[in-house]
Amino acid sequence: MMTLPLVLRGDVRPFIIIGAGRVAERKVMTLVQAGADVTVIAPQATATIHRLADEGRIGLQQRQAGEAEEFARGSLVVLASNNAVLNQALAESARQQGCLVCRTDATADNDFIFPAVVDRSPLLVSISTSGASPALTRHVRQRLEAFLPQDYGRLANFAEQLRERVKNLLPAPERAAFWRRWFNGRAPELILARQAERAESETDACLDGRNNNGEVWLVGAGPGDPDLLTFRALRLIQSADVVYYDRLVGAAIMDLIDPAAERYYVGKQKSDHSVPQDDINQLLVTSARAGKRVLRLKGGDPFIFGRGGEEIEQLADHEIPFQVVPGITAASGCAAYAGIPLTHRDHAQSVRFVTGHLKNGSCELPWEELVHPGQTLVIYMGLSGLPHICARLIAAGMPADTPVALVEKGTLPDQRVHVKTLATMPDYVADTDIQAPTLTIVGTVVTLHERLSWR
Ligand code: SAH
């Protein structure tokens, strides 16, 4: 069946609803919200329908509708009684009287339907599968709910107010270009970030063509599974002009970037710092100065072993606007996907994140502090240093049979979890082919993995 989505003003045609049960009630609620003129005809009605009638928001005729019911010409008639014979007869007579019909009991016989709606008033997104699958309609609606920020209504209101100014300031041929620039510019993002003043000045700059200041977004991409991105990270990923990304940002996440955006790999391989940190900091400044919207995309969270602080220091010094978007850090992602709670009432009351990065073959950590009964230890960047770390922890007094989990490629489809002890892990690592990235979790919480890991 071919259908045509149209948006109908709620208040121009009367709606007649035959039936006043639960199904009718849902239609009535939708119509009332749209400001429609609604009359319900049924011998009995739900409490909500009675309430709406008592409040004067709808008309209610408590009687059985007859087959010879008269409808005002051009009405929209919703047949929601539980009597199919009556619905059929009323559908025919309503059409003869020039009305459009929606039957809730025989959807193939509809002149119009009620689509599912994502409501960000005044923005409304309606979804229909032309009657093919109400379940798919609901599914798509849920997805759109997640992808349209709640504040889109505010964005729509802002755009509505801006229309008049645009009309007055710009000649007609320039308006479309303005809106394209504006919607892809910074102002909508600032409105969503509730920075109204900056949004206003951005809009002013966009209107008078001064809008050539860049901006940097330092975004955490999470540990690998693209489903672990935040909504804001996704929006920024999709609207950047230029992207500087790390090795830990996986292909599935890179696929979300606009194909037209420039992208540069600035990641580090172990002992091969392909782009020195100072150069990265400088690149961000230079690109933003060129008026670009720059995405600095990092694995995990930018402020946990991500050198995010250094990058924004430079931006702050150069007065370049920036935002930092947190990501799920490897410790949280790996712990959840490996079924190892980092704290647990019976095991650990604190958790400590340390870096096991080796400098000249050893790593300097406050070993005594790390040996603590109720504490889980999470070691980032530690695979090559792992034998050294295990030995130092034992030397500092940690029991040699303390369980250790090595989470390989955490949250990714080929994640593996290797569970050993401080004493046995070094030999195991030496004999096993293990791929980076890996995260090490030390402590008795690791014993929970067997029971709590996903099947
Ligand atoms: N900012 C990142 C950490 C960067 S340091 C974060 O918050 O997660 C890089 C280290 O993070 C890696 O050496 C590894 O120890 C850890 N790591 C990152 N992603 C990982 C993953 N998917 N699985 C296991 N470890 C990971």
GROMACS .gro file of C-alpha atoms and ligand atoms in nm:
model
  481
    1MET     CA    1   0.000   0.000   0.000
    2MET     CA    2   0.135   0.342  -0.093
    3THR     CA    3   0.089   0.614   0.165
    4LEU     CA    4   0.174   0.981   0.170
    5PRO     CA    5   0.281   1.143   0.496
    6LEU     CA    6   0.117   1.482   0.537
    7VAL     CA    7   0.114   1.704   0.842
    8LEU     CA    8  -0.237   1.806   0.931
    9ARG     CA    9  -0.326   2.103   1.147
   10GLY     CA   10  -0.509   1.965   1.448
   11ASP     CA   11  -0.776   2.233   1.458
   12VAL     CA   12  -0.914   2.262   1.104
   13ARG     CA   13  -1.135   1.953   1.074
   14PRO     CA   14  -1.357   1.789   1.334
   15PHE     CA   15  -1.255   1.443   1.454
   16ILE     CA   16  -1.529   1.195   1.544
   17ILE     CA   17  -1.425   0.892   1.746
   18ILE     CA   18  -1.665   0.598   1.759
   19GLY     CA   19  -1.581   0.388   2.064
   20ALA     CA   20  -1.428   0.493   2.395
   21GLY     CA   21  -1.213   0.202   2.512
   22ARG     CA   22  -0.836   0.190   2.555
   23VAL     CA   23  -0.758   0.207   2.182
   24ALA     CA   24  -0.989   0.503   2.133
   25GLU     CA   25  -0.841   0.668   2.441
   26ARG     CA   26  -0.488   0.665   2.293
   27LYS     CA   27  -0.612   0.832   1.974
   28VAL     CA   28  -0.810   1.087   2.175
   29MET     CA   29  -0.502   1.176   2.382
   30THR     CA   30  -0.295   1.229   2.068
   31LEU     CA   31  -0.565   1.446   1.915
   32VAL     CA   32  -0.616   1.654   2.228
   33GLN     CA   33  -0.242   1.724   2.242
   34ALA     CA   34  -0.260   1.845   1.883
   35GLY     CA   35  -0.541   2.086   1.973
   36ALA     CA   36  -0.803   1.896   1.770
   37ASP     CA   37  -1.179   1.939   1.792
   38VAL     CA   38  -1.281   1.591   1.915
   39THR     CA   39  -1.621   1.429   1.968
   40VAL     CA   40  -1.645   1.078   2.112
   41ILE     CA   41  -1.956   0.867   2.061
   42ALA     CA   42  -1.992   0.550   2.274
   43PRO     CA   43  -2.227   0.412   2.539
   44GLN     CA   44  -1.940   0.364   2.787
   45ALA     CA   45  -1.608   0.546   2.815
   46THR     CA   46  -1.280   0.507   3.004
   47ALA     CA   47  -1.215   0.726   3.306
   48THR     CA   48  -0.966   0.937   3.112
   49ILE     CA   49  -1.217   1.008   2.836
   50HIS     CA   50  -1.474   1.105   3.100
   51ARG     CA   51  -1.223   1.336   3.263
   52LEU     CA   52  -1.138   1.507   2.933
   53ALA     CA   53  -1.511   1.552   2.868
   54ASP     CA   54  -1.567   1.694   3.219
   55GLU     CA   55  -1.281   1.938   3.160
   56GLY     CA   56  -1.448   2.049   2.838
   57ARG     CA   57  -1.156   1.941   2.622
   58ILE     CA   58  -1.361   1.696   2.415
   59GLY     CA   59  -1.729   1.635   2.342
   60LEU     CA   60  -1.873   1.304   2.468
   61GLN     CA   61  -2.204   1.162   2.347
   62GLN     CA   62  -2.284   0.865   2.565
   63ARG     CA   63  -2.494   0.657   2.328
   64GLN     CA   64  -2.461   0.375   2.081
   65ALA     CA   65  -2.364   0.506   1.738
   66GLY     CA   66  -2.615   0.403   1.473
   67GLU     CA   67  -2.537   0.281   1.123
   68ALA     CA   68  -2.707   0.591   0.984
   69GLU     CA   69  -2.484   0.826   1.182
   70GLU     CA   70  -2.450   1.170   1.027
   71PHE     CA   71  -2.106   1.326   1.007
   72ALA     CA   72  -2.020   1.684   0.923
   73ARG     CA   73  -1.875   1.696   0.574
   74GLY     CA   74  -1.497   1.658   0.569
   75SER     CA   75  -1.472   1.517   0.922
   76LEU     CA   76  -1.204   1.270   1.013
   77VAL     CA   77  -1.369   0.961   1.154
   78VAL     CA   78  -1.190   0.713   1.378
   79LEU     CA   79  -1.375   0.383   1.410
   80ALA     CA   80  -1.258   0.221   1.731
   81SER     CA   81  -1.564   0.034   1.852
   82ASN     CA   82  -1.530  -0.339   1.917
   83ASN     CA   83  -1.811  -0.418   1.673
   84ALA     CA   84  -1.660  -0.497   1.332
   85VAL     CA   85  -1.996  -0.502   1.154
   86LEU     CA   86  -2.079  -0.157   1.284
   87ASN     CA   87  -1.731  -0.028   1.198
   88GLN     CA   88  -1.770  -0.159   0.844
   89ALA     CA   89  -2.111   0.001   0.797
   90LEU     CA   90  -1.992   0.331   0.944
   91ALA     CA   91  -1.682   0.333   0.725
   92GLU     CA   92  -1.898   0.312   0.415
   93SER     CA   93  -2.146   0.573   0.525
   94ALA     CA   94  -1.873   0.812   0.646
   95ARG     CA   95  -1.700   0.794   0.310
   96GLN     CA   96  -2.027   0.861   0.133
   97GLN     CA   97  -2.055   1.173   0.345
   98GLY     CA   98  -1.713   1.292   0.228
   99CYS     CA   99  -1.519   1.194   0.541
  100LEU     CA  100  -1.183   1.022   0.577
  101VAL     CA  101  -1.181   0.704   0.784
  102CYS     CA  102  -0.937   0.532   1.018
  103ARG     CA  103  -1.044   0.186   1.137
  104THR     CA  104  -0.850   0.049   1.431
  105ASP     CA  105  -0.979  -0.306   1.370
  106ALA     CA  106  -0.901  -0.331   0.996
  107THR     CA  107  -0.591  -0.127   0.920
  108ALA     CA  108  -0.590  -0.226   0.551
  109ASP     CA  109  -0.914  -0.029   0.517
  110ASN     CA  110  -0.773   0.304   0.637
  111ASP     CA  111  -0.780   0.638   0.459
  112PHE     CA  112  -0.542   0.779   0.718
  113ILE     CA  113  -0.341   0.641   1.007
  114PHE     CA  114  -0.182   0.777   1.321
  115PRO     CA  115   0.195   0.748   1.279
  116ALA     CA  116   0.429   0.695   1.570
  117VAL     CA  117   0.572   1.031   1.675
  118VAL     CA  118   0.900   1.145   1.824
  119ASP     CA  119   0.797   1.463   1.995
  120ARG     CA  120   1.052   1.742   2.026
  121SER     CA  121   0.789   2.011   1.987
  122PRO     CA  122   0.775   2.213   1.776
  123LEU     CA  123   0.981   1.951   1.594
  124LEU     CA  124   0.782   1.634   1.529
  125VAL     CA  125   0.917   1.328   1.357
  126SER     CA  126   0.650   1.086   1.242
  127ILE     CA  127   0.717   0.725   1.156
  128SER     CA  128   0.503   0.476   0.974
  129THR     CA  129   0.566   0.152   0.793
  130SER     CA  130   0.245   0.206   0.589
  131GLY     CA  131   0.077  -0.053   0.809
  132ALA     CA  132   0.338  -0.322   0.735
  133SER     CA  133   0.481  -0.368   1.083
  134PRO     CA  134   0.372  -0.172   1.388
  135ALA     CA  135   0.653  -0.345   1.579
  136LEU     CA  136   0.912  -0.205   1.337
  137THR     CA  137   0.753   0.137   1.370
  138ARG     CA  138   0.797   0.118   1.746
  139HIS     CA  139   1.154  -0.004   1.707
  140VAL     CA  140   1.251   0.281   1.472
  141ARG     CA  141   1.082   0.530   1.699
  142GLN     CA  142   1.291   0.414   1.994
  143ARG     CA  143   1.606   0.449   1.789
  144LEU     CA  144   1.518   0.802   1.682
  145GLU     CA  145   1.431   0.892   2.041
  146ALA     CA  146   1.787   0.806   2.131
  147PHE     CA  147   1.947   0.995   1.846
  148LEU     CA  148   1.750   1.318   1.868
  149PRO     CA  149   1.865   1.500   2.181
  150GLN     CA  150   1.583   1.604   2.412
  151ASP     CA  151   1.680   1.966   2.357
  152TYR     CA  152   1.601   1.963   1.987
  153GLY     CA  153   1.278   2.142   2.069
  154ARG     CA  154   1.486   2.430   2.199
  155LEU     CA  155   1.691   2.428   1.882
  156ALA     CA  156   1.371   2.444   1.676
  157ASN     CA  157   1.246   2.738   1.882
  158PHE     CA  158   1.575   2.919   1.836
  159ALA     CA  159   1.564   2.860   1.459
  160GLU     CA  160   1.206   2.982   1.446
  161GLN     CA  161   1.299   3.309   1.613
  162LEU     CA  162   1.599   3.346   1.389
  163ARG     CA  163   1.391   3.318   1.071
  164GLU     CA  164   1.262   3.671   1.087
  165ARG     CA  165   1.612   3.815   1.134
  166VAL     CA  166   1.746   3.612   0.846
  167LYS     CA  167   1.462   3.731   0.625
  168ASN     CA  168   1.531   4.094   0.712
  169LEU     CA  169   1.908   4.076   0.688
  170LEU     CA  170   1.976   3.850   0.394
  171PRO     CA  171   1.843   3.862   0.040
  172ALA     CA  172   1.645   3.550  -0.055
  173PRO     CA  173   1.916   3.382  -0.266
  174GLU     CA  174   2.158   3.388   0.030
  175ARG     CA  175   1.923   3.241   0.288
  176ALA     CA  176   1.954   2.873   0.200
  177ALA     CA  177   2.332   2.896   0.219
  178PHE     CA  178   2.309   3.070   0.553
  179TRP     CA  179   2.090   2.793   0.701
  180ARG     CA  180   2.319   2.523   0.571
  181ARG     CA  181   2.617   2.694   0.732
  182TRP     CA  182   2.430   2.768   1.051
  183PHE     CA  183   2.294   2.417   1.107
  184ASN     CA  184   2.637   2.269   1.039
  185GLY     CA  185   2.801   2.538   1.245
  186ARG     CA  186   2.864   2.577   1.614
  187ALA     CA  187   2.545   2.752   1.721
  188PRO     CA  188   2.320   2.442   1.735
  189GLU     CA  189   2.579   2.255   1.935
  190LEU     CA  190   2.608   2.550   2.174
  191ILE     CA  191   2.231   2.562   2.211
  192LEU     CA  192   2.230   2.194   2.299
  193ALA     CA  193   2.516   2.259   2.544
  194ARG     CA  194   2.298   2.536   2.699
  195GLN     CA  195   2.545   2.810   2.618
  196ALA     CA  196   2.284   3.054   2.493
  197GLU     CA  197   2.508   3.361   2.493
  198ARG     CA  198   2.777   3.197   2.287
  199ALA     CA  199   2.509   3.063   2.054
  200GLU     CA  200   2.382   3.418   2.001
  201SER     CA  201   2.724   3.557   1.924
  202GLU     CA  202   2.801   3.265   1.693
  203THR     CA  203   2.477   3.334   1.513
  204ASP     CA  204   2.564   3.702   1.481
  205ALA     CA  205   2.903   3.609   1.341
  206CYS     CA  206   2.744   3.367   1.099
  207LEU     CA  207   2.496   3.631   0.987
  208ASP     CA  208   2.759   3.892   0.914
  209GLY     CA  209   3.007   3.643   0.770
  210ARG     CA  210   3.263   3.668   1.053
  211ASN     CA  211   3.217   3.303   1.137
  212ASN     CA  212   3.562   3.173   1.068
  213ASN     CA  213   3.687   3.078   1.415
  214GLY     CA  214   3.764   2.714   1.460
  215GLU     CA  215   3.703   2.498   1.762
  216VAL     CA  216   3.843   2.175   1.902
  217TRP     CA  217   3.647   1.886   2.045
  218LEU     CA  218   3.847   1.647   2.257
  219VAL     CA  219   3.632   1.337   2.248
  220GLY     CA  220   3.663   1.004   2.425
  221ALA     CA  221   3.571   0.722   2.188
  222GLY     CA  222   3.545   0.453   2.456
  223PRO     CA  223   3.735   0.125   2.459
  224GLY     CA  224   3.633   0.000   2.114
  225ASP     CA  225   3.273  -0.115   2.091
  226PRO     CA  226   3.102   0.171   1.900
  227ASP     CA  227   2.787   0.118   2.104
  228LEU     CA  228   2.976   0.260   2.401
  229LEU     CA  229   3.007   0.608   2.248
  230THR     CA  230   2.811   0.886   2.415
  231PHE     CA  231   2.541   1.059   2.213
  232ARG     CA  232   2.741   1.380   2.215
  233ALA     CA  233   3.053   1.202   2.094
  234LEU     CA  234   2.854   1.060   1.804
  235ARG     CA  235   2.711   1.399   1.706
  236LEU     CA  236   3.052   1.563   1.712
  237ILE     CA  237   3.212   1.276   1.521
  238GLN     CA  238   2.951   1.326   1.250
  239SER     CA  239   2.995   1.700   1.220
  240ALA     CA  240   3.372   1.755   1.228
  241ASP     CA  241   3.568   1.909   0.939
  242VAL     CA  242   3.895   1.745   1.035
  243VAL     CA  243   3.977   1.449   1.259
  244TYR     CA  244   4.300   1.358   1.440
  245TYR     CA  245   4.271   1.007   1.575
  246ASP     CA  246   4.465   0.751   1.774
  247ARG     CA  247   4.550   0.389   1.717
  248LEU     CA  248   4.295   0.278   1.975
  249VAL     CA  249   4.003   0.424   1.783
  250GLY     CA  250   3.859   0.129   1.595
  251ALA     CA  251   3.738   0.102   1.235
  252ALA     CA  252   3.370   0.084   1.332
  253ILE     CA  253   3.399   0.423   1.500
  254MET     CA  254   3.602   0.573   1.215
  255ASP     CA  255   3.316   0.473   0.981
  256LEU     CA  256   3.092   0.721   1.159
  257ILE     CA  257   3.301   1.018   1.043
  258ASP     CA  258   3.167   1.218   0.748
  259PRO     CA  259   3.345   1.076   0.441
  260ALA     CA  260   3.412   1.433   0.328
  261ALA     CA  261   3.607   1.520   0.646
  262GLU     CA  262   3.986   1.520   0.647
  263ARG     CA  263   4.133   1.254   0.875
  264TYR     CA  264   4.485   1.217   1.012
  265TYR     CA  265   4.635   0.934   1.210
  266VAL     CA  266   4.846   1.069   1.495
  267GLY     CA  267   4.853   0.755   1.708
  268LYS     CA  268   5.144   0.595   1.873
  269GLN     CA  269   5.274   0.243   1.833
  270LYS     CA  270   5.477   0.114   2.126
  271SER     CA  271   5.822   0.280   2.115
  272ASP     CA  272   5.732   0.449   1.789
  273HIS     CA  273   5.587   0.788   1.861
  274SER     CA  274   5.472   0.859   1.508
  275VAL     CA  275   5.364   1.216   1.577
  276PRO     CA  276   5.529   1.375   1.882
  277GLN     CA  277   5.286   1.516   2.137
  278ASP     CA  278   5.403   1.874   2.082
  279ASP     CA  279   5.328   1.844   1.714
  280ILE     CA  280   4.979   1.711   1.787
  281ASN     CA  281   4.913   2.003   2.019
  282GLN     CA  282   5.033   2.241   1.749
  283LEU     CA  283   4.823   2.073   1.476
  284LEU     CA  284   4.509   2.124   1.681
  285VAL     CA  285   4.586   2.493   1.723
  286THR     CA  286   4.669   2.542   1.356
  287SER     CA  287   4.358   2.365   1.229
  288ALA     CA  288   4.128   2.552   1.464
  289ARG     CA  289   4.294   2.881   1.358
  290ALA     CA  290   4.213   2.791   0.998
  291GLY     CA  291   3.846   2.799   1.097
  292LYS     CA  292   3.797   2.425   1.114
  293ARG     CA  293   3.587   2.222   1.352
  294VAL     CA  294   3.850   1.987   1.478
  295LEU     CA  295   3.779   1.650   1.634
  296ARG     CA  296   4.054   1.507   1.850
  297LEU     CA  297   3.939   1.151   1.890
  298LYS     CA  298   4.098   0.936   2.159
  299GLY     CA  299   4.045   0.585   2.288
  300GLY     CA  300   3.868   0.551   2.623
  301ASP     CA  301   3.843   0.870   2.822
  302PRO     CA  302   4.061   1.166   2.719
  303PHE     CA  303   4.148   1.251   3.079
  304ILE     CA  304   4.262   0.903   3.182
  305PHE     CA  305   4.612   0.829   3.056
  306GLY     CA  306   4.514   1.017   2.743
  307ARG     CA  307   4.729   1.331   2.766
  308GLY     CA  308   4.407   1.521   2.707
  309GLY     CA  309   4.509   1.776   2.968
  310GLU     CA  310   4.821   1.873   2.775
  311GLU     CA  311   4.630   1.916   2.452
  312ILE     CA  312   4.373   2.150   2.596
  313GLU     CA  313   4.635   2.346   2.788
  314GLN     CA  314   4.772   2.464   2.454
  315LEU     CA  315   4.424   2.544   2.329
  316ALA     CA  316   4.348   2.742   2.642
  317ASP     CA  317   4.677   2.933   2.607
  318HIS     CA  318   4.585   3.024   2.252
  319GLU     CA  319   4.226   3.110   2.348
  320ILE     CA  320   4.082   2.853   2.112
  321PRO     CA  321   3.734   2.735   2.212
  322PHE     CA  322   3.716   2.369   2.304
  323GLN     CA  323   3.494   2.105   2.459
  324VAL     CA  324   3.593   1.783   2.631
  325VAL     CA  325   3.360   1.486   2.597
  326PRO     CA  326   3.421   1.202   2.841
  327GLY     CA  327   3.438   0.846   2.719
  328ILE     CA  328   3.412   0.508   2.885
  329THR     CA  329   3.759   0.430   3.003
  330ALA     CA  330   3.917   0.091   2.930
  331ALA     CA  331   3.890  -0.010   3.297
  332SER     CA  332   3.511   0.032   3.300
  333GLY     CA  333   3.460  -0.122   2.958
  334CYS     CA  334   3.687  -0.423   3.016
  335ALA     CA  335   3.551  -0.483   3.367
  336ALA     CA  336   3.191  -0.486   3.250
  337TYR     CA  337   3.252  -0.701   2.944
  338ALA     CA  338   3.470  -0.946   3.138
  339GLY     CA  339   3.231  -0.977   3.432
  340ILE     CA  340   3.480  -0.842   3.685
  341PRO     CA  341   3.326  -0.576   3.910
  342LEU     CA  342   3.605  -0.338   4.009
  343THR     CA  343   3.460  -0.294   4.356
  344HIS     CA  344   3.257  -0.551   4.547
  345ARG     CA  345   3.147  -0.556   4.908
  346ASP     CA  346   3.321  -0.888   4.972
  347HIS     CA  347   3.640  -0.808   4.782
  348ALA     CA  348   3.740  -0.449   4.721
  349GLN     CA  349   3.638  -0.113   4.861
  350SER     CA  350   3.867   0.090   4.640
  351VAL     CA  351   4.015   0.074   4.294
  352ARG     CA  352   4.333   0.225   4.168
  353PHE     CA  353   4.426   0.296   3.806
  354VAL     CA  354   4.798   0.298   3.731
  355THR     CA  355   5.004   0.302   3.418
  356GLY     CA  356   5.250   0.022   3.364
  357HIS     CA  357   5.432   0.208   3.089
  358LEU     CA  358   5.797   0.109   3.090
  359LYS     CA  359   6.076   0.362   3.087
  360ASN     CA  360   6.417   0.208   3.012
  361GLY     CA  361   6.283  -0.142   3.083
  362SER     CA  362   6.132  -0.072   3.423
  363CYS     CA  363   5.845   0.121   3.564
  364GLU     CA  364   5.848   0.320   3.880
  365LEU     CA  365   5.532   0.284   4.083
  366PRO     CA  366   5.474   0.325   4.458
  367TRP     CA  367   5.474  -0.055   4.504
  368GLU     CA  368   5.401  -0.060   4.880
  369GLU     CA  369   5.089   0.153   4.831
  370LEU     CA  370   4.961  -0.082   4.566
  371VAL     CA  371   4.964  -0.377   4.803
  372HIS     CA  372   4.643  -0.329   4.993
  373PRO     CA  373   4.390  -0.600   5.081
  374GLY     CA  374   4.062  -0.432   4.983
  375GLN     CA  375   4.196  -0.266   4.667
  376THR     CA  376   4.161  -0.359   4.301
  377LEU     CA  377   4.451  -0.258   4.082
  378VAL     CA  378   4.395  -0.173   3.718
  379ILE     CA  379   4.707  -0.146   3.506
  380TYR     CA  380   4.693   0.037   3.174
  381MET     CA  381   4.961  -0.007   2.905
  382GLY     CA  382   5.123  -0.293   3.088
  383LEU     CA  383   5.171  -0.595   2.861
  384SER     CA  384   5.546  -0.576   2.806
  385GLY     CA  385   5.602  -0.464   3.163
  386LEU     CA  386   5.378  -0.731   3.312
  387PRO     CA  387   5.650  -0.976   3.433
  388HIS     CA  388   5.832  -0.687   3.599
  389ILE     CA  389   5.511  -0.560   3.761
  390CYS     CA  390   5.413  -0.906   3.891
  391ALA     CA  391   5.758  -0.956   4.041
  392ARG     CA  392   5.761  -0.614   4.208
  393LEU     CA  393   5.413  -0.663   4.357
  394ILE     CA  394   5.516  -0.999   4.505
  395ALA     CA  395   5.837  -0.846   4.637
  396ALA     CA  396   5.635  -0.570   4.801
  397GLY     CA  397   5.426  -0.829   4.985
  398MET     CA  398   5.128  -0.909   4.763
  399PRO     CA  399   5.044  -1.283   4.788
  400ALA     CA  400   5.181  -1.469   4.486
  401ASP     CA  401   4.846  -1.643   4.436
  402THR     CA  402   4.657  -1.313   4.394
  403PRO     CA  403   4.436  -1.354   4.088
  404VAL     CA  404   4.520  -1.149   3.779
  405ALA     CA  405   4.305  -1.100   3.469
  406LEU     CA  406   4.447  -0.987   3.141
  407VAL     CA  407   4.171  -0.849   2.921
  408GLU     CA  408   4.278  -0.858   2.558
  409LYS     CA  409   4.094  -0.630   2.310
  410GLY     CA  410   3.832  -0.549   2.568
  411THR     CA  411   3.473  -0.483   2.447
  412LEU     CA  412   3.565  -0.584   2.091
  413PRO     CA  413   3.413  -0.890   1.920
  414ASP     CA  414   3.740  -1.082   1.964
  415GLN     CA  415   3.790  -0.996   2.332
  416ARG     CA  416   3.967  -1.266   2.535
  417VAL     CA  417   4.009  -1.281   2.911
  418HIS     CA  418   4.310  -1.464   3.054
  419VAL     CA  419   4.296  -1.541   3.426
  420LYS     CA  420   4.612  -1.646   3.612
  421THR     CA  421   4.791  -1.540   3.931
  422LEU     CA  422   5.076  -1.301   4.001
  423ALA     CA  423   5.309  -1.603   4.009
  424THR     CA  424   5.186  -1.772   3.690
  425MET     CA  425   5.096  -1.479   3.463
  426PRO     CA  426   5.452  -1.394   3.344
  427ASP     CA  427   5.520  -1.742   3.200
  428TYR     CA  428   5.172  -1.759   3.054
  429VAL     CA  429   5.217  -1.425   2.875
  430ALA     CA  430   5.554  -1.535   2.740
  431ASP     CA  431   5.400  -1.851   2.588
  432THR     CA  432   5.079  -1.707   2.454
  433ASP     CA  433   5.004  -1.495   2.151
  434ILE     CA  434   4.831  -1.193   2.296
  435GLN     CA  435   4.735  -0.886   2.095
  436ALA     CA  436   4.728  -0.526   2.218
  437PRO     CA  437   4.550  -0.350   2.366
  438THR     CA  438   4.540  -0.529   2.696
  439LEU     CA  439   4.438  -0.423   3.041
  440THR     CA  440   4.541  -0.596   3.362
  441ILE     CA  441   4.317  -0.629   3.665
  442VAL     CA  442   4.474  -0.749   3.990
  443GLY     CA  443   4.279  -0.848   4.300
  444THR     CA  444   4.032  -1.101   4.435
  445VAL     CA  445   3.747  -0.944   4.233
  446VAL     CA  446   3.897  -1.141   3.944
  447THR     CA  447   3.758  -1.462   4.099
  448LEU     CA  448   3.408  -1.335   4.010
  449HIS     CA  449   3.483  -1.355   3.638
  450GLU     CA  450   3.391  -1.723   3.614
  451ARG     CA  451   3.040  -1.661   3.747
  452LEU     CA  452   2.968  -1.317   3.612
  453SER     CA  453   3.102  -1.323   3.258
  454TRP     CA  454   2.855  -1.307   2.971
  455ARG     CA  455   2.763  -1.631   2.806
  456SAH     N1  456   4.248   0.702   2.755
  456SAH     C1  457   4.242   0.557   2.749
  456SAH     C2  458   4.370   0.493   2.789
  456SAH     C3  459   4.482   0.521   2.698
  456SAH     S1  460   4.626   0.438   2.746
  456SAH     C4  461   4.127   0.508   2.836
  456SAH     O1  462   4.067   0.586   2.912
  456SAH     O2  463   4.092   0.391   2.825
  456SAH     C5  464   4.620   0.296   2.645
  456SAH     C6  465   4.594   0.172   2.727
  456SAH     O3  466   4.456   0.160   2.758
  456SAH     C7  467   4.624   0.044   2.653
  456SAH     O4  468   4.760   0.015   2.655
  456SAH     C8  469   4.546  -0.055   2.733
  456SAH     O5  470   4.609  -0.088   2.854
  456SAH     C9  471   4.422   0.024   2.766
  456SAH     N2  472   4.315  -0.004   2.672
  456SAH    C10  473   4.253   0.082   2.591
  456SAH     N3  474   4.157   0.022   2.519
  456SAH    C11  475   4.157  -0.108   2.557
  456SAH    C12  476   4.080  -0.222   2.520
  456SAH     N4  477   3.984  -0.216   2.430
  456SAH     N5  478   4.109  -0.339   2.580
  456SAH    C13  479   4.206  -0.349   2.672
  456SAH     N6  480   4.281  -0.244   2.710
  456SAH    C14  481   4.257  -0.125   2.655
   0.00000   0.00000   0.00000
